């Protein structure tokens, strides 16, 4: 299964392999020069080493999500790919012998490269066994309940522990689990929050009633992802139960309820590359010269810092520091009182910056850091998250997605101050629609629409 944790592991493997292969060749070249005084670095062979490895890795699916779940798979696919690389290099040299180095350099480069690949994977095995604190990329999960399917799923996570931090299979919670009791899901959710789990898998039978929907709401409010280990009979009722298939674990269907991003690892890479590229462009081409100008103007008009930072609710309800150009005089109400029309706290320069959204530009640094995206649900103040989670349906569902500088709700007129709960409800409806229907083309359209709205002027921008 493609998840964020497997993507991070794939990226680390890719980076380590790239460094290992090129370090080996550079080391062999340096030693040869030191011993014999001969220039031995050859650009053609350097390119051949890299291209042959990554071609072999692609053929043998070294960086495939399925092949990085266990240490055995990680090692075996790497060794197989290395044997393919040796063949590719041998064939290339036989056809283009004149442009490459002597056989000694080729042999030692491949030999050292192979040792580096083996060393990297042994390090992964060692870290996996002795340094659990360094396994930051893993999803922390547990299973609650006891039946045949839960045993199969538990075995799956134990077999694939390189990609998962499986803390245990809990067959009982506080005196046991009685099938069909909604109270037991509440226990499960509280258990997940207490253990700081990313996901909790339960065997509690699926039902479709008002009580159960309220429990799903409770899970969303706690930002707990509840997965249901389903039976074949429950799979046949999936449409009636309003669940969706999340994936299979050793043939056992895993269902989920509630909105979640449905995009794949490739989609996430595309979105992240778009975020990095766009934010770097804004930072280099705009903020590099605009920031010192605004800093002088902000300081000249009122006392206080140039930048305003505030804790906002991020993905999975984890707070982060959100940055803006300061548009108000320093005041005590900024962390719990929204800006309103004709707000006396806003400076004259601040009025211009807020109307044109210039005050939001420092958030491109948040995007580059990784706690925000260009497009996504707008991050709210912590006090507002605590307020609206109690009165707006599915409010916390938006926190399963990384917050954005702009969003689908904002370009459809739902930005700025929310005087009534109905305004926030509409904003949440748009945020959830975006989460469930994401595409990179939608992101590009929202960015375009944001630019157009800024040029035209937005009545809610104050």
Tab-separated table of N, CA and C in Angstrom, residues 34-198:
chain	number	residue	atom	x	y	z
A	34	UNK	N	45.788	9.361	-6.534
A	34	UNK	CA	46.793	9.506	-5.470
A	34	UNK	C	47.933	8.510	-5.638
A	35	UNK	N	47.605	7.300	-6.070
A	35	UNK	CA	48.614	6.231	-6.170
A	35	UNK	C	49.427	6.310	-7.450
A	36	UNK	N	48.777	6.702	-8.555
A	36	UNK	CA	49.453	6.633	-9.858
A	36	UNK	C	49.597	7.986	-10.534
A	37	UNK	N	48.985	9.016	-9.943
A	37	UNK	CA	49.100	10.346	-10.538
A	37	UNK	C	48.373	10.475	-11.856
A	38	UNK	N	47.444	9.567	-12.108
A	38	UNK	CA	46.707	9.603	-13.378
A	38	UNK	C	45.281	10.108	-13.150
A	39	UNK	N	44.843	10.968	-14.072
A	39	UNK	CA	43.467	11.450	-14.018
A	39	UNK	C	42.533	10.302	-14.403
A	40	UNK	N	41.656	9.888	-13.453
A	40	UNK	CA	40.855	8.694	-13.721
A	40	UNK	C	39.351	8.955	-13.731
A	41	UNK	N	38.943	10.200	-13.406
A	41	UNK	CA	37.496	10.482	-13.437
A	41	UNK	C	37.041	10.621	-14.882
A	42	UNK	N	36.005	9.835	-15.214
A	42	UNK	CA	35.494	9.835	-16.587
A	42	UNK	C	34.006	10.119	-16.545
A	43	UNK	N	33.587	11.220	-17.154
A	43	UNK	CA	32.186	11.643	-17.102
A	43	UNK	C	31.267	10.595	-17.725
A	44	UNK	N	31.693	9.967	-18.818
A	44	UNK	CA	30.849	8.971	-19.484
A	44	UNK	C	30.569	7.779	-18.556
A	45	UNK	N	31.637	7.329	-17.883
A	45	UNK	CA	31.450	6.193	-16.989
A	45	UNK	C	30.613	6.590	-15.760
A	46	UNK	N	30.801	7.811	-15.300
A	46	UNK	CA	29.996	8.340	-14.195
A	46	UNK	C	28.508	8.296	-14.546
A	47	UNK	N	28.170	8.753	-15.737
A	47	UNK	CA	26.769	8.729	-16.190
A	47	UNK	C	26.275	7.306	-16.385
A	48	UNK	N	27.163	6.435	-16.880
A	48	UNK	CA	26.782	5.037	-17.095
A	48	UNK	C	26.454	4.355	-15.763
A	49	UNK	N	27.283	4.588	-14.737
A	49	UNK	CA	27.036	3.989	-13.429
A	49	UNK	C	25.655	4.359	-12.893
A	50	UNK	N	25.329	5.643	-12.984
A	50	UNK	CA	24.040	6.105	-12.462
A	50	UNK	C	22.863	5.599	-13.282
A	51	UNK	N	22.965	5.734	-14.599
A	51	UNK	CA	21.842	5.331	-15.453
A	51	UNK	C	21.619	3.817	-15.404
A	52	UNK	N	22.721	3.042	-15.342
A	52	UNK	CA	22.580	1.579	-15.302
A	52	UNK	C	21.948	1.128	-13.988
A	53	UNK	N	22.309	1.781	-12.878
A	53	UNK	CA	21.716	1.395	-11.596
A	53	UNK	C	20.220	1.709	-11.563
A	54	UNK	N	19.857	2.920	-11.945
A	54	UNK	CA	18.453	3.298	-11.824
A	54	UNK	C	17.574	2.595	-12.865
A	55	UNK	N	18.171	2.201	-13.989
A	55	UNK	CA	17.427	1.368	-14.931
A	55	UNK	C	17.202	-0.020	-14.330
A	56	UNK	N	18.251	-0.579	-13.730
A	56	UNK	CA	18.129	-1.888	-13.090
A	56	UNK	C	17.166	-1.834	-11.904
A	57	UNK	N	17.206	-0.730	-11.145
A	57	UNK	CA	16.304	-0.562	-10.000
A	57	UNK	C	14.854	-0.466	-10.466
A	58	UNK	N	14.644	0.211	-11.587
A	58	UNK	CA	13.286	0.335	-12.138
A	58	UNK	C	12.762	-1.024	-12.597
A	59	UNK	N	13.600	-1.787	-13.281
A	59	UNK	CA	13.178	-3.097	-13.781
A	59	UNK	C	12.838	-4.032	-12.616
A	60	UNK	N	13.627	-3.972	-11.561
A	60	UNK	CA	13.429	-4.871	-10.420
A	60	UNK	C	12.572	-4.263	-9.312
A	61	UNK	N	12.015	-3.094	-9.562
A	61	UNK	CA	11.076	-2.430	-8.644
A	61	UNK	C	11.671	-2.263	-7.245
A	62	UNK	N	12.929	-1.802	-7.210
A	62	UNK	CA	13.618	-1.592	-5.933
A	62	UNK	C	12.899	-0.554	-5.089
A	63	UNK	N	12.359	0.483	-5.739
A	63	UNK	CA	11.710	1.569	-5.010
A	63	UNK	C	10.186	1.475	-5.088
A	64	UNK	N	9.693	0.257	-5.155
A	64	UNK	CA	8.263	0.009	-5.165
A	64	UNK	C	7.755	-0.147	-3.735
A	65	UNK	N	6.533	0.366	-3.464
A	65	UNK	CA	5.986	0.330	-2.094
A	65	UNK	C	5.915	-1.092	-1.552
A	66	UNK	N	5.574	-2.056	-2.398
A	66	UNK	CA	5.455	-3.441	-1.945
A	66	UNK	C	6.800	-4.022	-1.545
A	67	UNK	N	7.874	-3.583	-2.208
A	67	UNK	CA	9.189	-4.177	-1.988
A	67	UNK	C	10.011	-3.501	-0.897
A	68	UNK	N	9.434	-2.563	-0.169
A	68	UNK	CA	10.188	-1.937	0.917
A	68	UNK	C	9.514	-2.204	2.266
A	69	UNK	N	8.614	-3.199	2.307
A	69	UNK	CA	7.894	-3.496	3.544
A	69	UNK	C	8.710	-4.356	4.510
A	70	UNK	N	9.620	-5.174	3.991
A	70	UNK	CA	10.417	-6.056	4.846
A	70	UNK	C	11.894	-5.926	4.502
A	71	UNK	N	12.757	-6.233	5.481
A	71	UNK	CA	14.209	-6.178	5.244
A	71	UNK	C	14.638	-7.168	4.168
A	72	UNK	N	13.989	-8.329	4.150
A	72	UNK	CA	14.332	-9.334	3.138
A	72	UNK	C	14.082	-8.831	1.732
A	73	UNK	N	12.930	-8.199	1.519
A	73	UNK	CA	12.610	-7.660	0.191
A	73	UNK	C	13.561	-6.530	-0.186
A	74	UNK	N	13.852	-5.670	0.773
A	74	UNK	CA	14.750	-4.536	0.506
A	74	UNK	C	16.122	-5.033	0.058
A	75	UNK	N	16.620	-6.070	0.720
A	75	UNK	CA	17.947	-6.609	0.385
A	75	UNK	C	17.929	-7.395	-0.911
A	76	UNK	N	16.967	-8.280	-1.091
A	76	UNK	CA	16.944	-9.159	-2.265
A	76	UNK	C	16.755	-8.371	-3.563
A	77	UNK	N	15.860	-7.368	-3.555
A	77	UNK	CA	15.654	-6.574	-4.780
A	77	UNK	C	16.892	-5.755	-5.111
A	78	UNK	N	17.617	-5.282	-4.083
A	78	UNK	CA	18.839	-4.508	-4.323
A	78	UNK	C	19.934	-5.390	-4.934
A	79	UNK	N	20.092	-6.607	-4.411
A	79	UNK	CA	21.110	-7.523	-4.944
A	79	UNK	C	20.787	-7.931	-6.382
A	80	UNK	N	19.514	-8.161	-6.647
A	80	UNK	CA	19.116	-8.516	-8.012
A	80	UNK	C	19.365	-7.353	-8.960
A	81	UNK	N	19.020	-6.139	-8.514
A	81	UNK	CA	19.248	-4.961	-9.352
A	81	UNK	C	20.733	-4.745	-9.600
A	82	UNK	N	21.572	-5.025	-8.583
A	82	UNK	CA	23.007	-4.856	-8.749
A	82	UNK	C	23.556	-5.819	-9.805
A	83	UNK	N	23.049	-7.044	-9.817
A	83	UNK	CA	23.497	-8.006	-10.835
A	83	UNK	C	23.099	-7.530	-12.232
A	84	UNK	N	21.906	-6.924	-12.349
A	84	UNK	CA	21.489	-6.345	-13.627
A	84	UNK	C	22.417	-5.196	-14.013
A	85	UNK	N	22.812	-4.377	-13.045
A	85	UNK	CA	23.695	-3.256	-13.333
A	85	UNK	C	25.033	-3.728	-13.888
A	86	UNK	N	25.586	-4.782	-13.283
A	86	UNK	CA	26.865	-5.325	-13.763
A	86	UNK	C	26.747	-5.759	-15.222
A	87	UNK	N	25.624	-6.395	-15.557
A	87	UNK	CA	25.406	-6.823	-16.946
A	87	UNK	C	25.295	-5.614	-17.868
A	88	UNK	N	24.539	-4.609	-17.450
A	88	UNK	CA	24.367	-3.415	-18.283
A	88	UNK	C	25.691	-2.705	-18.529
A	89	UNK	N	26.501	-2.571	-17.482
A	89	UNK	CA	27.799	-1.905	-17.616
A	89	UNK	C	28.717	-2.719	-18.536
A	90	UNK	N	28.705	-4.047	-18.368
A	90	UNK	CA	29.532	-4.898	-19.226
A	90	UNK	C	29.146	-4.774	-20.692
A	91	UNK	N	27.841	-4.756	-20.974
A	91	UNK	CA	27.382	-4.612	-22.361
A	91	UNK	C	27.759	-3.254	-22.927
A	92	UNK	N	27.617	-2.199	-22.129
A	92	UNK	CA	27.944	-0.856	-22.604
A	92	UNK	C	29.422	-0.722	-22.923
A	93	UNK	N	30.265	-1.283	-22.072
A	93	UNK	CA	31.708	-1.189	-22.290
A	93	UNK	C	32.122	-1.985	-23.520
A	94	UNK	N	31.472	-3.117	-23.745
A	94	UNK	CA	31.823	-3.922	-24.928
A	94	UNK	C	31.494	-3.198	-26.225
A	95	UNK	N	30.459	-2.335	-26.187
A	95	UNK	CA	30.088	-1.588	-27.391
A	95	UNK	C	30.858	-0.281	-27.516
A	96	UNK	N	31.195	0.371	-26.378
A	96	UNK	CA	31.837	1.694	-26.417
A	96	UNK	C	33.117	1.687	-25.597
A	97	UNK	N	33.982	0.764	-25.860
A	97	UNK	CA	35.166	0.542	-25.037
A	97	UNK	C	36.088	1.746	-24.991
A	98	UNK	N	36.197	2.494	-26.052
A	98	UNK	CA	37.193	3.549	-26.147
A	98	UNK	C	36.932	4.718	-25.186
A	99	UNK	N	35.677	4.944	-24.877
A	99	UNK	CA	35.362	6.136	-24.078
A	99	UNK	C	35.411	5.850	-22.582
A	100	UNK	N	35.667	4.598	-22.189
A	100	UNK	CA	35.662	4.277	-20.775
A	100	UNK	C	37.074	4.020	-20.264
A	101	UNK	N	37.160	3.865	-18.939
A	101	UNK	CA	38.450	3.651	-18.289
A	101	UNK	C	38.887	2.202	-18.404
A	102	UNK	N	40.023	1.895	-17.796
A	102	UNK	CA	40.517	0.520	-17.849
A	102	UNK	C	39.662	-0.363	-16.945
A	103	UNK	N	39.826	-1.662	-17.115
A	103	UNK	CA	38.990	-2.638	-16.414
A	103	UNK	C	39.138	-2.557	-14.902
A	104	UNK	N	40.335	-2.171	-14.427
A	104	UNK	CA	40.561	-2.085	-12.985
A	104	UNK	C	39.637	-1.036	-12.345
A	105	UNK	N	39.538	0.117	-12.955
A	105	UNK	CA	38.678	1.187	-12.426
A	105	UNK	C	37.219	0.744	-12.466
A	106	UNK	N	36.814	0.115	-13.546
A	106	UNK	CA	35.431	-0.352	-13.683
A	106	UNK	C	35.112	-1.371	-12.598
A	107	UNK	N	36.025	-2.334	-12.403
A	107	UNK	CA	35.788	-3.398	-11.424
A	107	UNK	C	35.652	-2.826	-10.012
A	108	UNK	N	36.623	-1.996	-9.606
A	108	UNK	CA	36.604	-1.466	-8.241
A	108	UNK	C	35.409	-0.528	-8.013
A	109	UNK	N	35.009	0.198	-9.031
A	109	UNK	CA	33.852	1.090	-8.903
A	109	UNK	C	32.586	0.290	-8.652
A	110	UNK	N	32.406	-0.774	-9.425
A	110	UNK	CA	31.229	-1.627	-9.240
A	110	UNK	C	31.296	-2.355	-7.901
A	111	UNK	N	32.487	-2.865	-7.554
A	111	UNK	CA	32.636	-3.601	-6.307
A	111	UNK	C	32.315	-2.715	-5.102
A	112	UNK	N	32.876	-1.510	-5.078
A	112	UNK	CA	32.627	-0.578	-3.962
A	112	UNK	C	31.174	-0.125	-3.947
A	113	UNK	N	30.601	0.075	-5.137
A	113	UNK	CA	29.193	0.457	-5.206
A	113	UNK	C	28.296	-0.624	-4.637
A	114	UNK	N	28.608	-1.880	-4.975
A	114	UNK	CA	27.828	-2.997	-4.439
A	114	UNK	C	27.939	-3.093	-2.928
A	115	UNK	N	29.163	-2.869	-2.395
A	115	UNK	CA	29.357	-2.889	-0.945
A	115	UNK	C	28.549	-1.783	-0.262
A	116	UNK	N	28.501	-0.614	-0.912
A	116	UNK	CA	27.737	0.500	-0.343
A	116	UNK	C	26.247	0.178	-0.295
A	117	UNK	N	25.734	-0.431	-1.350
A	117	UNK	CA	24.325	-0.823	-1.376
A	117	UNK	C	24.022	-1.820	-0.252
A	118	UNK	N	24.937	-2.783	-0.066
A	118	UNK	CA	24.760	-3.773	1.000
A	118	UNK	C	24.858	-3.120	2.381
A	119	UNK	N	25.813	-2.214	2.532
A	119	UNK	CA	26.011	-1.534	3.810
A	119	UNK	C	24.788	-0.703	4.194
A	120	UNK	N	24.208	-0.007	3.218
A	120	UNK	CA	23.013	0.816	3.485
A	120	UNK	C	21.873	-0.030	4.025
A	121	UNK	N	21.661	-1.175	3.407
A	121	UNK	CA	20.539	-2.029	3.798
A	121	UNK	C	20.793	-2.714	5.139
A	122	UNK	N	22.045	-3.010	5.433
A	122	UNK	CA	22.363	-3.540	6.750
A	122	UNK	C	22.152	-2.469	7.834
A	123	UNK	N	22.437	-1.220	7.491
A	123	UNK	CA	22.191	-0.115	8.425
A	123	UNK	C	20.700	0.023	8.711
A	124	UNK	N	19.875	-0.121	7.666
A	124	UNK	CA	18.420	-0.055	7.852
A	124	UNK	C	17.961	-1.159	8.792
A	125	UNK	N	18.495	-2.357	8.593
A	125	UNK	CA	18.154	-3.488	9.457
A	125	UNK	C	18.583	-3.221	10.908
A	126	UNK	N	19.793	-2.656	11.071
A	126	UNK	CA	20.315	-2.385	12.415
A	126	UNK	C	19.478	-1.315	13.119
A	127	UNK	N	19.150	-0.242	12.400
A	127	UNK	CA	18.337	0.831	12.978
A	127	UNK	C	16.952	0.317	13.326
A	128	UNK	N	16.410	-0.516	12.432
A	128	UNK	CA	15.081	-1.091	12.655
A	128	UNK	C	15.056	-1.923	13.941
A	129	UNK	N	16.138	-2.604	14.218
A	129	UNK	CA	16.172	-3.525	15.356
A	129	UNK	C	16.514	-2.827	16.662
A	130	UNK	N	17.376	-1.795	16.624
A	130	UNK	CA	17.917	-1.247	17.870
A	130	UNK	C	17.546	0.219	18.147
A	131	UNK	N	17.073	0.948	17.142
A	131	UNK	CA	16.799	2.378	17.350
A	131	UNK	C	15.395	2.722	16.859
A	132	UNK	N	14.407	2.301	17.630
A	132	UNK	CA	13.017	2.543	17.236
A	132	UNK	C	12.684	4.033	17.230
A	133	UNK	N	13.409	4.831	18.029
A	133	UNK	CA	13.149	6.272	18.078
A	133	UNK	C	13.485	6.993	16.795
A	134	UNK	N	14.329	6.389	15.953
A	134	UNK	CA	14.703	7.015	14.688
A	134	UNK	C	13.723	6.689	13.556
A	135	UNK	N	12.732	5.869	13.856
A	135	UNK	CA	11.795	5.447	12.809
A	135	UNK	C	10.624	6.432	12.717
A	136	UNK	N	10.984	7.712	12.467
A	136	UNK	CA	10.004	8.792	12.455
A	136	UNK	C	9.022	8.692	11.297
A	137	UNK	N	9.383	7.973	10.255
A	137	UNK	CA	8.563	7.927	9.046
A	137	UNK	C	7.393	6.952	9.150
A	138	UNK	N	7.332	6.182	10.229
A	138	UNK	CA	6.341	5.114	10.305
A	138	UNK	C	4.998	5.593	10.839
A	139	UNK	N	3.921	4.989	10.342
A	139	UNK	CA	2.599	5.201	10.909
A	139	UNK	C	2.463	4.350	12.164
A	140	UNK	N	2.013	4.978	13.247
A	140	UNK	CA	1.830	4.274	14.506
A	140	UNK	C	0.415	3.703	14.536
A	141	UNK	N	0.312	2.378	14.577
A	141	UNK	CA	-0.997	1.736	14.451
A	141	UNK	C	-1.173	0.635	15.491
A	142	UNK	N	-2.440	0.250	15.723
A	142	UNK	CA	-2.757	-0.855	16.621
A	142	UNK	C	-4.051	-1.503	16.158
A	143	UNK	N	-4.270	-2.741	16.591
A	143	UNK	CA	-5.510	-3.469	16.296
A	143	UNK	C	-6.252	-3.688	17.601
A	144	UNK	N	-7.554	-3.427	17.585
A	144	UNK	CA	-8.403	-3.639	18.763
A	144	UNK	C	-9.493	-4.634	18.378
A	145	UNK	N	-9.602	-5.730	19.096
A	145	UNK	CA	-10.617	-6.734	18.789
A	145	UNK	C	-9.989	-8.095	18.570
A	146	UNK	N	-10.855	-9.120	18.517
A	146	UNK	CA	-10.331	-10.482	18.435
A	146	UNK	C	-11.224	-11.355	17.570
A	147	UNK	N	-10.730	-11.655	16.370
A	147	UNK	CA	-11.349	-12.678	15.533
A	147	UNK	C	-10.290	-13.168	14.542
A	148	UNK	N	-10.679	-14.057	13.668
A	148	UNK	CA	-9.720	-14.652	12.737
A	148	UNK	C	-9.112	-13.610	11.808
A	149	UNK	N	-9.951	-12.678	11.341
A	149	UNK	CA	-9.460	-11.646	10.425
A	149	UNK	C	-8.439	-10.735	11.099
A	150	UNK	N	-8.675	-10.405	12.382
A	150	UNK	CA	-7.736	-9.521	13.080
A	150	UNK	C	-6.370	-10.196	13.229
A	151	UNK	N	-6.353	-11.510	13.391
A	151	UNK	CA	-5.086	-12.250	13.481
A	151	UNK	C	-4.331	-12.168	12.155
A	152	UNK	N	-5.062	-12.246	11.055
A	152	UNK	CA	-4.438	-12.163	9.723
A	152	UNK	C	-3.851	-10.779	9.497
A	153	UNK	N	-4.615	-9.737	9.879
A	153	UNK	CA	-4.145	-8.361	9.710
A	153	UNK	C	-2.940	-8.095	10.607
A	154	UNK	N	-2.974	-8.605	11.846
A	154	UNK	CA	-1.839	-8.444	12.756
A	154	UNK	C	-0.576	-9.082	12.164
A	155	UNK	N	-0.739	-10.258	11.579
A	155	UNK	CA	0.395	-10.941	10.943
A	155	UNK	C	0.946	-10.107	9.792
A	156	UNK	N	0.053	-9.461	9.048
A	156	UNK	CA	0.472	-8.598	7.925
A	156	UNK	C	1.367	-7.468	8.417
A	157	UNK	N	0.956	-6.795	9.502
A	157	UNK	CA	1.740	-5.671	10.016
A	157	UNK	C	3.050	-6.135	10.640
A	158	UNK	N	3.055	-7.310	11.244
A	158	UNK	CA	4.293	-7.846	11.803
A	158	UNK	C	5.280	-8.216	10.696
A	159	UNK	N	4.754	-8.706	9.587
A	159	UNK	CA	5.605	-9.070	8.453
A	159	UNK	C	6.153	-7.834	7.741
A	160	UNK	N	5.431	-6.730	7.826
A	160	UNK	CA	5.800	-5.511	7.112
A	160	UNK	C	6.184	-4.389	8.074
A	161	UNK	N	6.934	-4.752	9.107
A	161	UNK	CA	7.230	-3.801	10.168
A	161	UNK	C	8.228	-2.718	9.769
A	162	UNK	N	8.895	-2.868	8.631
A	162	UNK	CA	9.801	-1.814	8.185
A	162	UNK	C	9.025	-0.534	7.883
A	163	UNK	N	7.797	-0.679	7.413
A	163	UNK	CA	7.008	0.485	7.028
A	163	UNK	C	5.958	0.876	8.062
A	164	UNK	N	5.748	0.037	9.088
A	164	UNK	CA	4.708	0.322	10.076
A	164	UNK	C	5.261	0.185	11.487
A	165	UNK	N	4.828	1.072	12.363
A	165	UNK	CA	5.143	0.956	13.783
A	165	UNK	C	3.928	0.310	14.453
A	166	UNK	N	3.904	-1.006	14.455
A	166	UNK	CA	2.772	-1.770	14.976
A	166	UNK	C	2.973	-1.973	16.474
A	167	UNK	N	2.169	-1.255	17.282
A	167	UNK	CA	2.413	-1.291	18.734
A	167	UNK	C	1.716	-2.464	19.405
A	168	UNK	N	0.798	-3.145	18.694
A	168	UNK	CA	0.221	-4.332	19.304
A	168	UNK	C	-1.187	-4.662	18.861
A	169	UNK	N	-1.577	-5.898	19.163
A	169	UNK	CA	-2.924	-6.398	18.897
A	169	UNK	C	-3.615	-6.533	20.247
A	170	UNK	N	-4.537	-5.601	20.521
A	170	UNK	CA	-5.205	-5.558	21.821
A	170	UNK	C	-6.569	-6.228	21.697
A	171	UNK	N	-6.694	-7.393	22.278
A	171	UNK	CA	-7.932	-8.158	22.149
A	171	UNK	C	-8.997	-7.702	23.133
A	172	UNK	N	-8.573	-6.976	24.158
A	172	UNK	CA	-9.527	-6.472	25.137
A	172	UNK	C	-9.152	-5.052	25.536
A	173	UNK	N	-10.180	-4.246	25.810
A	173	UNK	CA	-9.980	-2.895	26.327
A	173	UNK	C	-10.859	-2.719	27.553
A	174	UNK	N	-10.245	-2.445	28.683
A	174	UNK	CA	-11.004	-2.180	29.918
A	174	UNK	C	-12.058	-3.248	30.203
A	175	UNK	N	-11.634	-4.474	30.299
A	175	UNK	CA	-12.575	-5.520	30.671
A	175	UNK	C	-13.183	-6.264	29.527
A	176	UNK	N	-12.745	-5.981	28.289
A	176	UNK	CA	-13.231	-6.778	27.168
A	176	UNK	C	-14.058	-6.000	26.172
A	177	UNK	N	-14.254	-6.598	25.024
A	177	UNK	CA	-15.032	-6.007	23.950
A	177	UNK	C	-16.220	-6.905	23.665
A	178	UNK	N	-17.383	-6.318	23.741
A	178	UNK	CA	-18.600	-7.069	23.444
A	178	UNK	C	-19.087	-6.657	22.063
A	179	UNK	N	-19.199	-7.592	21.170
A	179	UNK	CA	-19.572	-7.272	19.791
A	179	UNK	C	-20.874	-6.487	19.728
A	180	UNK	N	-20.857	-5.455	18.887
A	180	UNK	CA	-22.063	-4.693	18.627
A	180	UNK	C	-22.296	-3.536	19.569
A	181	UNK	N	-21.469	-3.360	20.585
A	181	UNK	CA	-21.662	-2.272	21.542
A	181	UNK	C	-20.930	-1.026	21.059
A	182	UNK	N	-21.699	0.064	20.835
A	182	UNK	CA	-21.081	1.303	20.371
A	182	UNK	C	-20.092	1.860	21.385
A	183	UNK	N	-20.319	1.576	22.662
A	183	UNK	CA	-19.410	2.068	23.706
A	183	UNK	C	-17.991	1.580	23.485
A	184	UNK	N	-17.857	0.431	22.835
A	184	UNK	CA	-16.527	-0.127	22.624
A	184	UNK	C	-15.747	0.634	21.558
A	185	UNK	N	-16.461	1.218	20.587
A	185	UNK	CA	-15.746	2.058	19.624
A	185	UNK	C	-15.283	3.330	20.321
A	186	UNK	N	-16.099	3.848	21.237
A	186	UNK	CA	-15.683	5.029	21.989
A	186	UNK	C	-14.418	4.722	22.780
A	187	UNK	N	-14.370	3.546	23.367
A	187	UNK	CA	-13.168	3.120	24.084
A	187	UNK	C	-11.974	3.051	23.120
A	188	UNK	N	-12.245	2.534	21.934
A	188	UNK	CA	-11.186	2.399	20.929
A	188	UNK	C	-10.622	3.755	20.547
A	189	UNK	N	-11.512	4.728	20.355
A	189	UNK	CA	-11.074	6.066	19.966
A	189	UNK	C	-10.268	6.711	21.087
A	190	UNK	N	-10.759	6.592	22.321
A	190	UNK	CA	-10.036	7.149	23.461
A	190	UNK	C	-8.672	6.474	23.621
A	191	UNK	N	-8.643	5.173	23.378
A	191	UNK	CA	-7.396	4.414	23.429
A	191	UNK	C	-6.409	4.945	22.382
A	192	UNK	N	-6.902	5.218	21.175
A	192	UNK	CA	-6.043	5.709	20.096
A	192	UNK	C	-5.477	7.088	20.418
A	193	UNK	N	-6.309	7.949	20.982
A	193	UNK	CA	-5.851	9.288	21.354
A	193	UNK	C	-4.787	9.201	22.440
A	194	UNK	N	-5.026	8.353	23.437
A	194	UNK	CA	-4.094	8.204	24.560
A	194	UNK	C	-2.745	7.671	24.088
A	195	UNK	N	-2.760	6.746	23.129
A	195	UNK	CA	-1.511	6.140	22.632
A	195	UNK	C	-0.898	6.921	21.468
A	196	UNK	N	-1.528	8.038	21.076
A	196	UNK	CA	-1.045	8.871	19.970
A	196	UNK	C	-0.929	8.059	18.674
A	197	UNK	N	-1.947	7.273	18.394
A	197	UNK	CA	-1.943	6.444	17.190
A	197	UNK	C	-2.311	7.261	15.962
A	198	UNK	N	-1.727	6.885	14.819
A	198	UNK	CA	-2.143	7.466	13.540
A	198	UNK	C	-3.374	6.751	13.003
